[in-house]
PDB file of C-alpha atoms and ligand atoms in Angstrom:
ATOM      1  CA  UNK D   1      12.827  -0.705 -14.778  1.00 95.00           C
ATOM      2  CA  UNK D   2       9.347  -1.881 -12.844  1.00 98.00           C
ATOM      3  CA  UNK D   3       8.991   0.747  -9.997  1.00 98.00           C
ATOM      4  CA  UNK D   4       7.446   0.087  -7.106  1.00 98.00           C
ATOM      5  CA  UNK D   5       4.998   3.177  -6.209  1.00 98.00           C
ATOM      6  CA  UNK D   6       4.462   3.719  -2.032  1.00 97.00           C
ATOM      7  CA  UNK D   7       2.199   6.567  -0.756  1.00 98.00           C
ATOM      8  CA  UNK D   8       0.334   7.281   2.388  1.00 98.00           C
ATOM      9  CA  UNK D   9       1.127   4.486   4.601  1.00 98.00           C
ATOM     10  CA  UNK D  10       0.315   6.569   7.660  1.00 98.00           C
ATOM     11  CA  UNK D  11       2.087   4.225  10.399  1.00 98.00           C
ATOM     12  CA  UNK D  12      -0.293   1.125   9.219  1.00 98.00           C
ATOM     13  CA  UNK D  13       2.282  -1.115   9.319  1.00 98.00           C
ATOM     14  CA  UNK D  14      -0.533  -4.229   8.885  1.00 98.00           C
ATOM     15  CA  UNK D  15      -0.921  -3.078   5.574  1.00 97.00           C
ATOM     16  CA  UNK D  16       2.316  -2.239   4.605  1.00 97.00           C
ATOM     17  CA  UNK D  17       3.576  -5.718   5.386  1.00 97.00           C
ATOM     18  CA  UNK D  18       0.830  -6.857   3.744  1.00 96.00           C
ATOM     19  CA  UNK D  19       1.795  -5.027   0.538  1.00 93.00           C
ATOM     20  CA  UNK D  20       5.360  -5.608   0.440  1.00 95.00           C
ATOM     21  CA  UNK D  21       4.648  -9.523   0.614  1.00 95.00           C
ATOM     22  CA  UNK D  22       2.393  -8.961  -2.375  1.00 94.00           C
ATOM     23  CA  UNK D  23       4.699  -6.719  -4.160  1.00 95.00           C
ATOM     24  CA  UNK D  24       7.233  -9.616  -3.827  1.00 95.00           C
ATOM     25  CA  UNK D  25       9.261  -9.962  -7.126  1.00 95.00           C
ATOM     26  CA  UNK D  26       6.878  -7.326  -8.938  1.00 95.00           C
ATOM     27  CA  UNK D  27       9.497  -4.847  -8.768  1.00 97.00           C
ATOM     28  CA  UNK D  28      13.192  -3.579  -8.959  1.00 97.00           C
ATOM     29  CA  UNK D  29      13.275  -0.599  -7.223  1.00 97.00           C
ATOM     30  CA  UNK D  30      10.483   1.539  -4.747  1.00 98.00           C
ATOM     31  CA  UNK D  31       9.729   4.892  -4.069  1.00 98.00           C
ATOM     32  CA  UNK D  32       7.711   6.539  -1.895  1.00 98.00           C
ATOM     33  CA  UNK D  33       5.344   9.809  -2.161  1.00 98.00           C
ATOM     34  CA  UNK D  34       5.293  11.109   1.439  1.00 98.00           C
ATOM     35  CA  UNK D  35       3.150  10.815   4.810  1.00 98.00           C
ATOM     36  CA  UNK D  36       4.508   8.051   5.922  1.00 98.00           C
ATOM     37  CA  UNK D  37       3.475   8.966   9.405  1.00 98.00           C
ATOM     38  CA  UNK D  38       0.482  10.144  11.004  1.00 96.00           C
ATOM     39  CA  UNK D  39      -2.981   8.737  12.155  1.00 96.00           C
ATOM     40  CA  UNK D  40      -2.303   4.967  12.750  1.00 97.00           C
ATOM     41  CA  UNK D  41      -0.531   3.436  15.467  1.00 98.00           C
ATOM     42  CA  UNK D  42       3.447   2.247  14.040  1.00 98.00           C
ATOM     43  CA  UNK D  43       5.056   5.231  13.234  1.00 98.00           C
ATOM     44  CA  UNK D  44       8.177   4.150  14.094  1.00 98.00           C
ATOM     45  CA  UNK D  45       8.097   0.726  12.601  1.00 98.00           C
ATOM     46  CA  UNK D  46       7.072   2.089   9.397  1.00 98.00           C
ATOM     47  CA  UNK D  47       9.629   4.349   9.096  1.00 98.00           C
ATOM     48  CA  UNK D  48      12.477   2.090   9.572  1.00 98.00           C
ATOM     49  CA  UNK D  49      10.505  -0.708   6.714  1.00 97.00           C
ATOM     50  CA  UNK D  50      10.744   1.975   4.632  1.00 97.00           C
ATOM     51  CA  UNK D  51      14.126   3.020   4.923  1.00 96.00           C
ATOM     52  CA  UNK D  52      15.173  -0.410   4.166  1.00 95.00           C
ATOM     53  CA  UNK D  53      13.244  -0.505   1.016  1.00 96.00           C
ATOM     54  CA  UNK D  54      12.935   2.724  -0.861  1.00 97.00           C
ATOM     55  CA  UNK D  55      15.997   4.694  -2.576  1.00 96.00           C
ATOM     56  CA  UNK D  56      13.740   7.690  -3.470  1.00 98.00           C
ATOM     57  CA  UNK D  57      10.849   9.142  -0.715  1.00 98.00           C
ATOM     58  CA  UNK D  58       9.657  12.523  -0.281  1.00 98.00           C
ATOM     59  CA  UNK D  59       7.665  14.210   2.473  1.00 98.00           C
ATOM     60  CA  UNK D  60       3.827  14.754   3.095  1.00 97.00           C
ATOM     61  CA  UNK D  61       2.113  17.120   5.022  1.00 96.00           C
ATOM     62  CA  UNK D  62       1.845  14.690   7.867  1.00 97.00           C
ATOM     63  CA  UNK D  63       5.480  14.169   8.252  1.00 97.00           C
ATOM     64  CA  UNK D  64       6.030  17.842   8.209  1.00 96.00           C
ATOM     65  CA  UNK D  65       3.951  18.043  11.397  1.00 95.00           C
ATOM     66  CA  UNK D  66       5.020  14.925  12.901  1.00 96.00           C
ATOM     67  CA  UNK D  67       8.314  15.646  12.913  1.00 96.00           C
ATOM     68  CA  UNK D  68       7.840  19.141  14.109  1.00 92.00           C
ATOM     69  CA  UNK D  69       8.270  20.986  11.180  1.00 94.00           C
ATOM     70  CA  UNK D  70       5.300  22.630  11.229  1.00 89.00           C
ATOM     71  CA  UNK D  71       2.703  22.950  14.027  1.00 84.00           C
ATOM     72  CA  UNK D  72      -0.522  21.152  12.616  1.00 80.00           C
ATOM     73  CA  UNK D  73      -2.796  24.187  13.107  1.00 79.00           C
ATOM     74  CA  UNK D  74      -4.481  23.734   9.476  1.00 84.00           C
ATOM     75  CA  UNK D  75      -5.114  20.221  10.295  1.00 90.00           C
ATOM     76  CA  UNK D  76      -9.105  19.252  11.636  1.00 92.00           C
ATOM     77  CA  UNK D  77      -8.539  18.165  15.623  1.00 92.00           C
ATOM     78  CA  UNK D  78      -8.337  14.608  14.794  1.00 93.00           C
ATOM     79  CA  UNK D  79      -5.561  14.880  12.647  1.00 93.00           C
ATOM     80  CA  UNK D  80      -4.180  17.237  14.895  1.00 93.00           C
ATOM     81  CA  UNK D  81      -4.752  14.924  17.883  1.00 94.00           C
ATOM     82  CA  UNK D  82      -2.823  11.812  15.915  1.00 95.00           C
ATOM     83  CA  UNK D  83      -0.300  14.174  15.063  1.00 96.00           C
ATOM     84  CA  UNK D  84       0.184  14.890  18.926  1.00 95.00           C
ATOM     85  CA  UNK D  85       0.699  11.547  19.593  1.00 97.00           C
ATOM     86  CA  UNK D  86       2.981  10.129  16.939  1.00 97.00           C
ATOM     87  CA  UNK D  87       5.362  13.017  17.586  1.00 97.00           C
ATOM     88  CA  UNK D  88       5.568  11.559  21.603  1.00 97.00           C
ATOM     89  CA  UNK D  89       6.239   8.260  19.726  1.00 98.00           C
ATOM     90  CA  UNK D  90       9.029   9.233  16.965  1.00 98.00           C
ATOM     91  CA  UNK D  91      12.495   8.308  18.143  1.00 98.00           C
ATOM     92  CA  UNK D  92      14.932  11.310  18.047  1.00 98.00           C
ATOM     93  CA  UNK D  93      16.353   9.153  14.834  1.00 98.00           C
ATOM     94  CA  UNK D  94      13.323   8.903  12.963  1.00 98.00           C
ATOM     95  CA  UNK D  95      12.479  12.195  13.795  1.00 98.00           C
ATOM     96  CA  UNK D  96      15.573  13.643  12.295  1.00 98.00           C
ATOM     97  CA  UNK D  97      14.712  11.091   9.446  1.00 98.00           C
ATOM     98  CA  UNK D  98      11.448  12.923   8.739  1.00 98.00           C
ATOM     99  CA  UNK D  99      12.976  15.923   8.878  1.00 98.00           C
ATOM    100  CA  UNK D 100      15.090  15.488   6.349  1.00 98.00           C
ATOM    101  CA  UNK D 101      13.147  14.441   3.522  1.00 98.00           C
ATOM    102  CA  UNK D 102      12.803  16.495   0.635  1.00 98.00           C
ATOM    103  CA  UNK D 103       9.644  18.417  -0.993  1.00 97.00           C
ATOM    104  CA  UNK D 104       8.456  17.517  -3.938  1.00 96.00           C
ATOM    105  CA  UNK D 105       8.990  17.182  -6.852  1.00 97.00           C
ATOM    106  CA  UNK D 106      11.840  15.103  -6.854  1.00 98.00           C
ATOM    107  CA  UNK D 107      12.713  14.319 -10.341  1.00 97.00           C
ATOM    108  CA  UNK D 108      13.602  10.629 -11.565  1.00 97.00           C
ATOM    109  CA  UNK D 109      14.414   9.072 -14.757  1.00 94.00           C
ATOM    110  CA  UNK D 110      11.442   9.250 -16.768  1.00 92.00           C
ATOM    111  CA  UNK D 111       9.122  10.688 -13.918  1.00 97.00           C
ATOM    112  CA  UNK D 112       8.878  12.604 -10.948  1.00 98.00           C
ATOM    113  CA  UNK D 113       7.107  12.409  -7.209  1.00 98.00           C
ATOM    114  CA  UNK D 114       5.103  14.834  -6.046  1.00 98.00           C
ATOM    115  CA  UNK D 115       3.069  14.330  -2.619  1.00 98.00           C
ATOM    116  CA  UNK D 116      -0.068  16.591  -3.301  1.00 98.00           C
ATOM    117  CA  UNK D 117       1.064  18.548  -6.611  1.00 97.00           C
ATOM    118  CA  UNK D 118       3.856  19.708  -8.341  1.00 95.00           C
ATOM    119  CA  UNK D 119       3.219  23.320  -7.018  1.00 93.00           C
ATOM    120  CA  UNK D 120       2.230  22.819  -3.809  1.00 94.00           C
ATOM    121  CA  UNK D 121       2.737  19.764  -1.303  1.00 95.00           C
ATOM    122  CA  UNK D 122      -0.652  20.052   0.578  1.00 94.00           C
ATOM    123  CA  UNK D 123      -2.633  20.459  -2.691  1.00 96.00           C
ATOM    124  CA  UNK D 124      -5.271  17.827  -3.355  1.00 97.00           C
ATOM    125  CA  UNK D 125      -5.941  16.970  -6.944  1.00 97.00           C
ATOM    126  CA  UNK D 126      -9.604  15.703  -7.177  1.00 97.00           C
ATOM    127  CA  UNK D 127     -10.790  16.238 -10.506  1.00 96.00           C
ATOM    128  CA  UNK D 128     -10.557  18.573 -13.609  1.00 96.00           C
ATOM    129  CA  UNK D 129     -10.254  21.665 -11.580  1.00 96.00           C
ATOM    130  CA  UNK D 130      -7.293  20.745 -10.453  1.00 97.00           C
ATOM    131  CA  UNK D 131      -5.659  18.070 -12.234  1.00 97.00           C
ATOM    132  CA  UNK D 132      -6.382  19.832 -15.851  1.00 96.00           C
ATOM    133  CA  UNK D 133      -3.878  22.609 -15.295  1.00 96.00           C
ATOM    134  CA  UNK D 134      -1.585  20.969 -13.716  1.00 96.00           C
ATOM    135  CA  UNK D 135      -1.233  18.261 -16.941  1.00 97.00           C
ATOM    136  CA  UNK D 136      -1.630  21.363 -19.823  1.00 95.00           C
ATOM    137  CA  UNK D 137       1.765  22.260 -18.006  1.00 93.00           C
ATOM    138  CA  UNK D 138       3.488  19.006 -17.002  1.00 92.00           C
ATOM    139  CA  UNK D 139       6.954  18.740 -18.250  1.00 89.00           C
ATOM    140  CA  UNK D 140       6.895  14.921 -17.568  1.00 91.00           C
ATOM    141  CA  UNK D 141       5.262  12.033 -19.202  1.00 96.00           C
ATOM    142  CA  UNK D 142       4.485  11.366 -15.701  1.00 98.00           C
ATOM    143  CA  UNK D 143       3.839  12.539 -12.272  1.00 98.00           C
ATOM    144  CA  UNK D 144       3.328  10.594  -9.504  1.00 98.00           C
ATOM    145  CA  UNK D 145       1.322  11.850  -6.881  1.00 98.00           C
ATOM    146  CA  UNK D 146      -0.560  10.879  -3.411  1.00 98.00           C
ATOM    147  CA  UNK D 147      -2.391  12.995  -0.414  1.00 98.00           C
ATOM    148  CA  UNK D 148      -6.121  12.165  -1.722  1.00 98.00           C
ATOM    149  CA  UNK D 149      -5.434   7.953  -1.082  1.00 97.00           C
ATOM    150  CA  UNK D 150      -7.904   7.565  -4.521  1.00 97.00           C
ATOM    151  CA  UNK D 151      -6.083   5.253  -6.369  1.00 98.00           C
ATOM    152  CA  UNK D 152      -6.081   6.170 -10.129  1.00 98.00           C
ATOM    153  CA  UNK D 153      -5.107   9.734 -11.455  1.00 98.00           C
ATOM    154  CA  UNK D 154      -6.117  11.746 -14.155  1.00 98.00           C
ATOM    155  CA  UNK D 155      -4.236  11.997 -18.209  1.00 98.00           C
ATOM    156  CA  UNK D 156      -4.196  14.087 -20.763  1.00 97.00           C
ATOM    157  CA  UNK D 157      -3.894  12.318 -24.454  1.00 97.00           C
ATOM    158  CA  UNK D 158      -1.857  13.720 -27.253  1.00 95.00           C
ATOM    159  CA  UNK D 159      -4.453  15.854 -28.883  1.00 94.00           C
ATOM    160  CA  UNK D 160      -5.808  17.289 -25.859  1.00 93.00           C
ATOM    161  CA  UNK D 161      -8.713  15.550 -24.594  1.00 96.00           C
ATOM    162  CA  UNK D 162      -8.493  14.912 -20.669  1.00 97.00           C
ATOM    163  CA  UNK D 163      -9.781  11.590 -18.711  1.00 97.00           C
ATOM    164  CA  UNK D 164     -10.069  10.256 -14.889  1.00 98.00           C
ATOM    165  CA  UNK D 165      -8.199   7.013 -14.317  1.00 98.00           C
ATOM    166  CA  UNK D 166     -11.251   5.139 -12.829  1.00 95.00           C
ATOM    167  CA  UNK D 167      -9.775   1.460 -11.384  1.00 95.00           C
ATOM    168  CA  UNK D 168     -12.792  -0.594 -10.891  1.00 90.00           C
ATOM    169  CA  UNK D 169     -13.206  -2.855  -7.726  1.00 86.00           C
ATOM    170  CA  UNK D 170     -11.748  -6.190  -8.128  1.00 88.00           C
ATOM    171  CA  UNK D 171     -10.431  -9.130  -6.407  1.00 91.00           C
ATOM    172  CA  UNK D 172      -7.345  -8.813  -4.711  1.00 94.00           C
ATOM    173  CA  UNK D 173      -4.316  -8.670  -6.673  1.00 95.00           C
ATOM    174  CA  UNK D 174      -3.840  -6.798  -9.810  1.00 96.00           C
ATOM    175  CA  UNK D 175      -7.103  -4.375 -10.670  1.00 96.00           C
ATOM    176  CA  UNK D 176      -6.043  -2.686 -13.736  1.00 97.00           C
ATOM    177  CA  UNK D 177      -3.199  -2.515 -16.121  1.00 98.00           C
ATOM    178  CA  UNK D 178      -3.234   1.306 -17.727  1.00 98.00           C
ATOM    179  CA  UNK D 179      -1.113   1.253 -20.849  1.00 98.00           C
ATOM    180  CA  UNK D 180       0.666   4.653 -21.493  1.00 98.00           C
ATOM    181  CA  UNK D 181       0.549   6.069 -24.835  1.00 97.00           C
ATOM    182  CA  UNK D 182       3.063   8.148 -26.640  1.00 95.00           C
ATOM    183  CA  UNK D 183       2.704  11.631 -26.455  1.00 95.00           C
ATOM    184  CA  UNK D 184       0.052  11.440 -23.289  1.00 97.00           C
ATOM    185  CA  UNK D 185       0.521  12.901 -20.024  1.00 98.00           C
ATOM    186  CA  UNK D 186       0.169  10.968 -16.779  1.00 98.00           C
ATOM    187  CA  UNK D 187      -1.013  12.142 -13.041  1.00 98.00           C
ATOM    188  CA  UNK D 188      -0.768   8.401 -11.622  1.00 98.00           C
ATOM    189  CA  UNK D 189      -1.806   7.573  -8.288  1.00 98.00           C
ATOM    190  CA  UNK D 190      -1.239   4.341  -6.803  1.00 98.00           C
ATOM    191  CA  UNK D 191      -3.639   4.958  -3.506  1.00 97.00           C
ATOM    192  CA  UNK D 192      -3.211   5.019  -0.205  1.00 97.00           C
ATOM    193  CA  UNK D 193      -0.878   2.383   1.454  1.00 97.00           C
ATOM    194  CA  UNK D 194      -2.337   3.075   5.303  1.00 97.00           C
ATOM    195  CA  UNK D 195      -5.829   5.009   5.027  1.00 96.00           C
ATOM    196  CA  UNK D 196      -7.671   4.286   1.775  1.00 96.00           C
ATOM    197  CA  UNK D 197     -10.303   7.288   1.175  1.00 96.00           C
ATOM    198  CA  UNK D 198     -11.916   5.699  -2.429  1.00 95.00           C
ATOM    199  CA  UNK D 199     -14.476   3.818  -0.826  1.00 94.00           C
ATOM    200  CA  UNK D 200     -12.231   0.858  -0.610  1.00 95.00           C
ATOM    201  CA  UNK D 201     -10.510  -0.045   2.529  1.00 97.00           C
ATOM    202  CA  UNK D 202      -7.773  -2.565   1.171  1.00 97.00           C
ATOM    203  CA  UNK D 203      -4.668  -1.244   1.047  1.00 96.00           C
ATOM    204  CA  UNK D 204      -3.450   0.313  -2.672  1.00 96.00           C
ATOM    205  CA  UNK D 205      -0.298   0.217  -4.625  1.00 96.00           C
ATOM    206  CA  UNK D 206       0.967   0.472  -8.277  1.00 98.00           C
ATOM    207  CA  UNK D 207       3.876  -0.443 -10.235  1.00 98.00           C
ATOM    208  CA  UNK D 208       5.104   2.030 -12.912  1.00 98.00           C
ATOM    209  CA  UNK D 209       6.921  -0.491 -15.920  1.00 98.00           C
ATOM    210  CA  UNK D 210       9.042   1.960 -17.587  1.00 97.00           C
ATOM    211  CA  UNK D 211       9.969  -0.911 -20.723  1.00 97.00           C
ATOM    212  CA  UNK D 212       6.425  -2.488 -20.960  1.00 97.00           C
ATOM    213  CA  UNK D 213       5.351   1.132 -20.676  1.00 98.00           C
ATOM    214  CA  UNK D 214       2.776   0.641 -18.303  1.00 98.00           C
ATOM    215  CA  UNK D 215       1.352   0.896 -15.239  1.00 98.00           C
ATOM    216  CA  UNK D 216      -0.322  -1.786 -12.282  1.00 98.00           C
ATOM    217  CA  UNK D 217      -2.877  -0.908  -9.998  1.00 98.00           C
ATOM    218  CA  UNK D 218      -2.800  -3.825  -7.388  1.00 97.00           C
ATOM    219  CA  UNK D 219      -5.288  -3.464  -4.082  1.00 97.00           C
ATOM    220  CA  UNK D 220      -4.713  -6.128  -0.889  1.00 96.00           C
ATOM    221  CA  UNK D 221      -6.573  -7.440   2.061  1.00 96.00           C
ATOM    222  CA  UNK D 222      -4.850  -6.753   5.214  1.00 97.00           C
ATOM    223  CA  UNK D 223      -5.273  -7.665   8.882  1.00 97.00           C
ATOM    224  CA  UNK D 224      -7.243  -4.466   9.476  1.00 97.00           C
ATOM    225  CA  UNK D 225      -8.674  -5.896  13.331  1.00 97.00           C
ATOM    226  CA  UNK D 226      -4.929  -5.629  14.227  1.00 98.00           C
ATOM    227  CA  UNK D 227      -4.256  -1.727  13.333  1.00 98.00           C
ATOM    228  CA  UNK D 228      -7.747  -0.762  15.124  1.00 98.00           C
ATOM    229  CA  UNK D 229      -7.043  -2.603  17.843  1.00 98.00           C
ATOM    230  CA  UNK D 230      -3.293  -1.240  18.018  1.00 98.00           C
ATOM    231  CA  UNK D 231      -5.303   2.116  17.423  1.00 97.00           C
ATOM    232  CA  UNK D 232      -7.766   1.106  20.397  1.00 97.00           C
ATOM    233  CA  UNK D 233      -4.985   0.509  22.966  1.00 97.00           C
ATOM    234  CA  UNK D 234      -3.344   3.911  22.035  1.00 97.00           C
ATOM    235  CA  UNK D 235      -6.255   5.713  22.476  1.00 96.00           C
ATOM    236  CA  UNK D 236      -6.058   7.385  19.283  1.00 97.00           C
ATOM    237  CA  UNK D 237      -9.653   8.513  18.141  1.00 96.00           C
ATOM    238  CA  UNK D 238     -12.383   6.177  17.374  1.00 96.00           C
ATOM    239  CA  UNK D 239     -13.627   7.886  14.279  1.00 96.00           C
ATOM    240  CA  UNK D 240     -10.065   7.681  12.680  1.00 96.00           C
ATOM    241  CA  UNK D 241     -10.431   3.984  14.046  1.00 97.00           C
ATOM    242  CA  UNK D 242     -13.539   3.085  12.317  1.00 96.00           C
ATOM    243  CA  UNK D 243     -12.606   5.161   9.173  1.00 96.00           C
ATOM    244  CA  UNK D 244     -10.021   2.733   8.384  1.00 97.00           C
ATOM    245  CA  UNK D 245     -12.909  -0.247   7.626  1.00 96.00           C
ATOM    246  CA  UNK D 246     -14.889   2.216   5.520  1.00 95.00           C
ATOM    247  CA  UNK D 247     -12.404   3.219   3.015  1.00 95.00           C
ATOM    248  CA  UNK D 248     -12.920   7.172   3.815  1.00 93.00           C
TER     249      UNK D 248
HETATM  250 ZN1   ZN P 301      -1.923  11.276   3.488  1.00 87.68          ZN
END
């Protein structure tokens, strides 16, 4: 089965159309690993693309708040600000849509989705510190995870020694084909759909091939002037505006 991996589109849906024409073909089924909401201007056009797409999505910490679940008060005031808005623009429907996605991890055939880690939803795995642990313990080949929007992830071969997944900038299209070995463990991260924090602002995906046993980073151009100026016209806050050229 070739899996198509979502995460972090945060209501970009520029970039998610974008994607999903260059995902074309590439894959059989998708899944997605949460915040699909929050900070850019679609929120409720994203959420119905996706519902027509994926068969497996869990929640992030953004749709939590969005949708009301929780109240944003850990979030910096920008977040909290684009959080304020998107929940005026949420449909009752896609509300109760949010709302009823599950935490992580949601297990799979082969893998399972996590949104930040597999203890905790809102944990960011940057390096070692926390990555390490969470792979000396992994009960799966492979966990997919998102919330950081670095595309790459962090494995653990058979005999112990850990590595970062570094995908190197490249043209458009496919960056980087990781081949899984036997007996490894895998924290994959396909990047950020919506809001690309790796230095890179093109939108990032990855396709998990389950009989090739691989996986395909892929990284796409978008019409970015047409999300800031959606942003613009909403009023939603110049610095997560500009952010979205600067890959951060
Ligand atoms: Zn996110």
């Amino acid at each position: 089965m070739r899996i198509l991996i979502l995460s972090d589109i945060h209501s970009n849906l520029e970039a998610f159309e974008k994607y999903m024409e260059l995902a074309e073909g590439r894959y059989e089924r998708a899944v997605c690993l949460g915040d699909l909401v929050g900070y850019g201007p679609d929120p409720n056009a994203v959420v119905e693309r996706l519902r027509q797409v994926t068969d497996a999505v869990i929640r992030g910490n953004h749709d939590k708040a969005c949708s009301g679940l929780t109240d944003a008060g850990d979030f910096n005031l920008l977040a909290r600000l684009a959080t304020d808005w998107t929940r005026k623009q949420l449909t009752p429907e896609n509300i109760s849509y949010l709302r009823s996605l599950p935490e992580g991890p949601l297990v799979q055939e082969g893998f399972q989705l996590v949104h930040g880690s597999p203890e905790r939803e809102d944990e960011y795995l940057f390096g070692a510190a926390q990555a390490l642990p969470e792979l000396r313990k992994a009960t799966f080949q492979i966990t997919l995870f998102g919330h950081t929007h670095r595309q790459g992830g962090f494995l653990m071969h058979a005999h112990g020694r850990f590595q970062t997944i570094h995908i190197p900038p490249a043209k458009d299209g496919l960056v980087e084909t990781l081949e899984l070995e036997a007996g490894a463990r895998y924290l994959i991260n396909p990047g950020s759909v919506g809001q690309p924090r790796d230095g890179d602002w093109r939108a990032g995906f990855a396709v998990l091939d389950q009989k090739a046993k691989q996986v395909e980073y892929y990284r796409t151009r978008y019409d970015l002037a047409v999300t800031q100026t959606k942003m613009m016209q909403a009023r939603l806050p110049e610095p997560l505006i500009r952010r979205l050229e600067l890959g951060r």
